[in-house]
Short mmCIF file of C-alpha atoms in Angstrom, two decimals:
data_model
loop_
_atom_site.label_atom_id
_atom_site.label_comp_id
_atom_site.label_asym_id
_atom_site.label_seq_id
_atom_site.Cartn_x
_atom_site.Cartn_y
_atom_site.Cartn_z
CA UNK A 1 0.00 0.00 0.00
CA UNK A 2 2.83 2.92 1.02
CA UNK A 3 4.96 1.57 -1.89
CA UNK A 4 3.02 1.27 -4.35
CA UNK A 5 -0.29 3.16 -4.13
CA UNK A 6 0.41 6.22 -1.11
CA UNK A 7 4.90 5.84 -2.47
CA UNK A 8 4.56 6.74 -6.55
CA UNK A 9 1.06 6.07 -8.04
CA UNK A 10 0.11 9.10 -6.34
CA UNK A 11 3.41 10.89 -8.38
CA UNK A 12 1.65 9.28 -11.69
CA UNK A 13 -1.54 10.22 -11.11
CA UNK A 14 -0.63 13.94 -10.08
CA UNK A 15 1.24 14.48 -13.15
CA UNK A 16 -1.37 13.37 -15.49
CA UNK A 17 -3.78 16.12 -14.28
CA UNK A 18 -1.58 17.95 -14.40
CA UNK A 19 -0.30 17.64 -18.02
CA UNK A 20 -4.30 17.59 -18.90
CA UNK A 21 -5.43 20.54 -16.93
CA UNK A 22 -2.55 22.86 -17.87
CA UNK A 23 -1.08 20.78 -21.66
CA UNK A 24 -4.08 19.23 -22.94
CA UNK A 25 -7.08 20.58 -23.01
CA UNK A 26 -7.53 24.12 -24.32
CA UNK A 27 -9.38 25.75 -21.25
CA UNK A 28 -8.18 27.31 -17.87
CA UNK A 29 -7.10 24.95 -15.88
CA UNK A 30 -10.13 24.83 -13.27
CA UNK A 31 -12.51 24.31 -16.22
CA UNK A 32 -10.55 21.44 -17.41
CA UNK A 33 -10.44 19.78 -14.16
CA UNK A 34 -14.44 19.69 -14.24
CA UNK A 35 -14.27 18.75 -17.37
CA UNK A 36 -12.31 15.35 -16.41
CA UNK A 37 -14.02 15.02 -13.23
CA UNK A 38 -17.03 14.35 -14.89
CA UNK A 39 -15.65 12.18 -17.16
CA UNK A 40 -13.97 10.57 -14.36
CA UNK A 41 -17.52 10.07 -12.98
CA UNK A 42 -19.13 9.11 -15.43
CA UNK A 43 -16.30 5.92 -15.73
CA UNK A 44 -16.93 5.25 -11.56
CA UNK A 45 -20.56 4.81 -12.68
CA UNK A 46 -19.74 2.75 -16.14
CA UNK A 47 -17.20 0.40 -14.22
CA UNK A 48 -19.34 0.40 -11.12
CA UNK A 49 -16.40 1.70 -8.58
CA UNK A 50 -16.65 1.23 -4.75
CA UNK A 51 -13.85 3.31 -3.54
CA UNK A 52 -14.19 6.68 -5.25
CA UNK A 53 -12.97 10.39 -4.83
CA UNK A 54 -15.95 12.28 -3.17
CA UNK A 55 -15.07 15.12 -4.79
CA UNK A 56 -11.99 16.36 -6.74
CA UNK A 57 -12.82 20.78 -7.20
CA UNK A 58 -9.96 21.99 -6.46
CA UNK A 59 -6.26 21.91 -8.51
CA UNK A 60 -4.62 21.87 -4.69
CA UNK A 61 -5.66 18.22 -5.26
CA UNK A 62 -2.74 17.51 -7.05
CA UNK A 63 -0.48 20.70 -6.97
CA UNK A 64 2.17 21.45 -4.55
CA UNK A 65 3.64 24.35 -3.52
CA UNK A 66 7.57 22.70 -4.06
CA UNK A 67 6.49 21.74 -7.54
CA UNK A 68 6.55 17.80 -6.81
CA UNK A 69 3.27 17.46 -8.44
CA UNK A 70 1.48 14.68 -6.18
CA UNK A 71 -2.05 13.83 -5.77
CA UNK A 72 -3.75 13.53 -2.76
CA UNK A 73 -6.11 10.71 -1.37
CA UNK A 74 -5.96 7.98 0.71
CA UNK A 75 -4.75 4.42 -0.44
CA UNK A 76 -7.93 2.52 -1.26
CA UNK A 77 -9.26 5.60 -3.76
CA UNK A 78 -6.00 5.62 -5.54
CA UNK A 79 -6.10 1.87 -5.82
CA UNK A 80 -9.49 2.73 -7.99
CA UNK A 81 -8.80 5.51 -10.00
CA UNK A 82 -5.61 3.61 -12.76
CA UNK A 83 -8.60 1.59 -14.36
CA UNK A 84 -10.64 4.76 -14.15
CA UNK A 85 -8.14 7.47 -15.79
CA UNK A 86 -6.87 5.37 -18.15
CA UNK A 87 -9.96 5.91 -20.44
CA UNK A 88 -10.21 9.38 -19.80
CA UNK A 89 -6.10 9.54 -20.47
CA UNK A 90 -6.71 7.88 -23.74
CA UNK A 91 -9.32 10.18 -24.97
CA UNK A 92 -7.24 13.40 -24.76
CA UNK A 93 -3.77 12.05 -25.49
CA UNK A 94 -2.18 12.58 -29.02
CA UNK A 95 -1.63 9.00 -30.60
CA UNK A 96 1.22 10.56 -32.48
CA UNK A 97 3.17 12.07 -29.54
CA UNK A 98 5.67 9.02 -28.47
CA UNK A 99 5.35 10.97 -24.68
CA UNK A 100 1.49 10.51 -24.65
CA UNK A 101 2.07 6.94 -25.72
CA UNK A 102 4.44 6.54 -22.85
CA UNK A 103 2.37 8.33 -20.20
CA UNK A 104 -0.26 5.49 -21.54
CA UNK A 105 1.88 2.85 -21.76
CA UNK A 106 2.46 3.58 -18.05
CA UNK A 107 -1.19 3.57 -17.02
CA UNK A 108 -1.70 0.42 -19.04
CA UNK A 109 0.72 -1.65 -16.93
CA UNK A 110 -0.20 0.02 -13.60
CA UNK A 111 -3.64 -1.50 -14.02
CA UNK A 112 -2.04 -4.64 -15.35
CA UNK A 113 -0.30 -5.03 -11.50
CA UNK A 114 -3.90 -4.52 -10.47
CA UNK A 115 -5.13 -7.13 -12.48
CA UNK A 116 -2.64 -9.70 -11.44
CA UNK A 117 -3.27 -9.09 -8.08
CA UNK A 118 -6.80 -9.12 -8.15
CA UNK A 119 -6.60 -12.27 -10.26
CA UNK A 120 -4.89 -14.25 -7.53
CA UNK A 121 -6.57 -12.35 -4.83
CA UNK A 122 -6.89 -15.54 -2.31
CA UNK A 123 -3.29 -17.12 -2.85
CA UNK A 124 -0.75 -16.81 -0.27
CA UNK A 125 2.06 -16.65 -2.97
CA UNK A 126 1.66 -15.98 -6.56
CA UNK A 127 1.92 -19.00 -8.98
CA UNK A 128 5.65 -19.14 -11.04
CA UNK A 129 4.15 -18.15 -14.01
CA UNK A 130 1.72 -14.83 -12.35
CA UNK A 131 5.15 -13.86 -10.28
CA UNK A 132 7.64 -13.63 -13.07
CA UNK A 133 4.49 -11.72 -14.99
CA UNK A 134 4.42 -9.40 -12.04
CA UNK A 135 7.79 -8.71 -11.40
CA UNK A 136 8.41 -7.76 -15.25
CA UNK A 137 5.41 -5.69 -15.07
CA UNK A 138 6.47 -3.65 -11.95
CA UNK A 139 10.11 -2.96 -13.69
CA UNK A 140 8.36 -2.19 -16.62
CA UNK A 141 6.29 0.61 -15.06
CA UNK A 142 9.02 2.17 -13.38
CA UNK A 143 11.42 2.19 -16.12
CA UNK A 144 9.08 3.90 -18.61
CA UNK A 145 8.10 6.44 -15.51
CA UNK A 146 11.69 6.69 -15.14
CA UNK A 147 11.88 7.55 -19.23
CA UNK A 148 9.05 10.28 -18.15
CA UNK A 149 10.76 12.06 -15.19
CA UNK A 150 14.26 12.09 -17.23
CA UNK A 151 12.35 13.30 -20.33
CA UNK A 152 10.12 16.53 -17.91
CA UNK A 153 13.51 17.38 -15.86
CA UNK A 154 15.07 18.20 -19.13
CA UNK A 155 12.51 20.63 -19.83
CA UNK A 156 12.81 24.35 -19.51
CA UNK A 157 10.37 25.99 -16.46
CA UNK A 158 8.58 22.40 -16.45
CA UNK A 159 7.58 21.12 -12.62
CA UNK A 160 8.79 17.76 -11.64
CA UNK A 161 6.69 15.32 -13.33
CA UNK A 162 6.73 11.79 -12.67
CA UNK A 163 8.66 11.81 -9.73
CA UNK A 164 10.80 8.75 -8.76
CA UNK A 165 10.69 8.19 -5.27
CA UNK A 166 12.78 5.27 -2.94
CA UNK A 167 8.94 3.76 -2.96
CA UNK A 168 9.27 2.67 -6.49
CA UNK A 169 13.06 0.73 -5.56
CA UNK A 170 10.55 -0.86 -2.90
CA UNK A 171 8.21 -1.50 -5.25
CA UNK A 172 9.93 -3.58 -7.50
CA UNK A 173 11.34 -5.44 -4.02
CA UNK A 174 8.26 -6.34 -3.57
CA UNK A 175 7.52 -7.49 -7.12
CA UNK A 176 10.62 -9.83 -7.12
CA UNK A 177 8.83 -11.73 -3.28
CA UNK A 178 5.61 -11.70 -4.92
CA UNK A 179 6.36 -16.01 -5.58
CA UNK A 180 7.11 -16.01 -1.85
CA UNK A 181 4.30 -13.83 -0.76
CA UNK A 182 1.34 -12.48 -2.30
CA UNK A 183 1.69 -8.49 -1.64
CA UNK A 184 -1.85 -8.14 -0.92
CA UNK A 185 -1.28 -10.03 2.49
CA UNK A 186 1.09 -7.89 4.19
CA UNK A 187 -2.00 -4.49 3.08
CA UNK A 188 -2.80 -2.62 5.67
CA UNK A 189 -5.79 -0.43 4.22
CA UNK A 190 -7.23 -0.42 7.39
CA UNK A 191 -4.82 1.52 9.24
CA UNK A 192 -5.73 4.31 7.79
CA UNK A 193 -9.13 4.74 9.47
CA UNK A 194 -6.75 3.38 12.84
CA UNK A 195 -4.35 6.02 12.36
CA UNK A 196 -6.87 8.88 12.37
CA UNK A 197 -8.13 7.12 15.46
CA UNK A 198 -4.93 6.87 16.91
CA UNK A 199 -4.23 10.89 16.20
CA UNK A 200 -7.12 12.29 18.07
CA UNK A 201 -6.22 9.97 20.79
CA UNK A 202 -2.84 11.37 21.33
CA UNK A 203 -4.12 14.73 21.54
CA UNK A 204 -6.70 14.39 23.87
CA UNK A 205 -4.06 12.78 26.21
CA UNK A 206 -1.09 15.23 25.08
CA UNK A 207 -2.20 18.25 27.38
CA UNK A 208 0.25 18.74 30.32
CA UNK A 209 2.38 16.22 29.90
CA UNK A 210 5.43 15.25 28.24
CA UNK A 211 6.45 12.65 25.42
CA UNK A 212 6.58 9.66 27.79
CA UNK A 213 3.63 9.87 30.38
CA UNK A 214 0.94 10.86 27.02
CA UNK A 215 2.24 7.68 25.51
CA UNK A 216 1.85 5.35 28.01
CA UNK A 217 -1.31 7.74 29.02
CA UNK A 218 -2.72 7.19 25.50
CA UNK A 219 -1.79 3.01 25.55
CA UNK A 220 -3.93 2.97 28.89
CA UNK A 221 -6.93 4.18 27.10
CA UNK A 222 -6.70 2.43 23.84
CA UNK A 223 -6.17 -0.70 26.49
CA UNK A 224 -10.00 0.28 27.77
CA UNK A 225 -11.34 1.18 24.58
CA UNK A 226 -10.13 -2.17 23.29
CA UNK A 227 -11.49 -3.87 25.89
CA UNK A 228 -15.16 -2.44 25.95
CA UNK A 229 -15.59 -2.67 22.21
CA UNK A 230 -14.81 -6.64 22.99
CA UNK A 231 -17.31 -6.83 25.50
CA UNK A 232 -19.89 -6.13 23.23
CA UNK A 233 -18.97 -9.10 21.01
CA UNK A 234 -18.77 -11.56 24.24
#
């Protein structure tokens, strides 16, 4: 999850709204971003999408102030949205521009890691034949995002596009263990929620006191919580 779709899909997705809200399409930027978003719905709706963006208004979605263009969501909407932009990619992208084809290419086998995953969704370690698969797939993907960061950094007042991160190195880790263990068992999409939890709970038990007694402070009453929300399961 951190690697893959919180450590650079996030980098990928970021710079292809970018490159369509201020390259592509021939509006101001805020125009084309309503533009895509409802495109963008209308594919949640066509591909019947659980985990979606609520809402996606504002260009502060995927523009930052350093000019690391990254978007912003948490893991499981990310997850969603490769399968989802890729139409909406295709549609705009110039089939005789070999950096559009890349920027495709790259969305194409982003979803393919998807696909293999979901495939073999209930094995503990990939079969031979769905590991090496993966694992080409994964270097693939980086080394034509790779061909996209080298080709934007070359470019005159042009924002860092395609950003390779020490995410993607674990990423392709990850891709070479997938025949000893299926990446989707060591997830942890749940945490998320937990560590939202887990932030409001050290702040109501920071005031007054000091790194060590709010810690232990805070362990006390995530002990009680724990144990009341298991008494109602008894």
């Amino acid at each position: 999850m951190h690697a893959k779709y919180l450590g650079n899909d996030l980098f990928i997705f970021g710079s292809i709204f970018y490159l369509l809200c201020f390259e592509i399409l021939d509006q101001d930027a805020h125009s084309n971003l309503q533009a895509i978003w409802a495109l963008i719905k209308q594919e949640y709706r066509r591909q019947q999408t659980v985990h979606r963006f609520r809402a996606f208004s504002r260009l502060t979605m995927f523009i930052r102030k350093d000019g690391i263009h990254k978007l912003r969501g948490k893991a499981a909407e990310v997850k969603a949205l490769g399968p989802v932009l890729l139409p909406v990619w295709t549609r705009f992208a110039d089939p005789g521009s070999a950096v559009h084809q890349r920027v495709s290419l790259l969305l194409k086998l982003t979803c393919r890691l998807e696909e293999l995953l979901q495939r073999h969704k209930d094995e503990v370690v990939l079969p031979a034949p769905a590991a090496r698969q993966f694992a080409d797939t994964a270097f693939n993907m980086c080394h034509v995002q790779m061909l996209l960061f080298q080709h934007y950094q070359a470019q005159e007042d042009c924002p860092c596009l395609f950003n390779i991160t020490p995410k993607a190195h674990m990423l392709c880790h990850s891709a070479l263990l997938a025949e000893h263990i299926n990446p989707r068992l060591v997830w942890c999409f749940g945490g998320e929620a937990q560590m939202q939890q887990v932030q409001r709970l050290l702040k109501a038990c920071a005031s007054g006191l000091g790194p060590t007694a709010s810690t232990v402070k805070a362990a006390v009453h995530a002990r009680l919580g724990m144990h009341l929300q298991f008494l109602k399961h008894a």
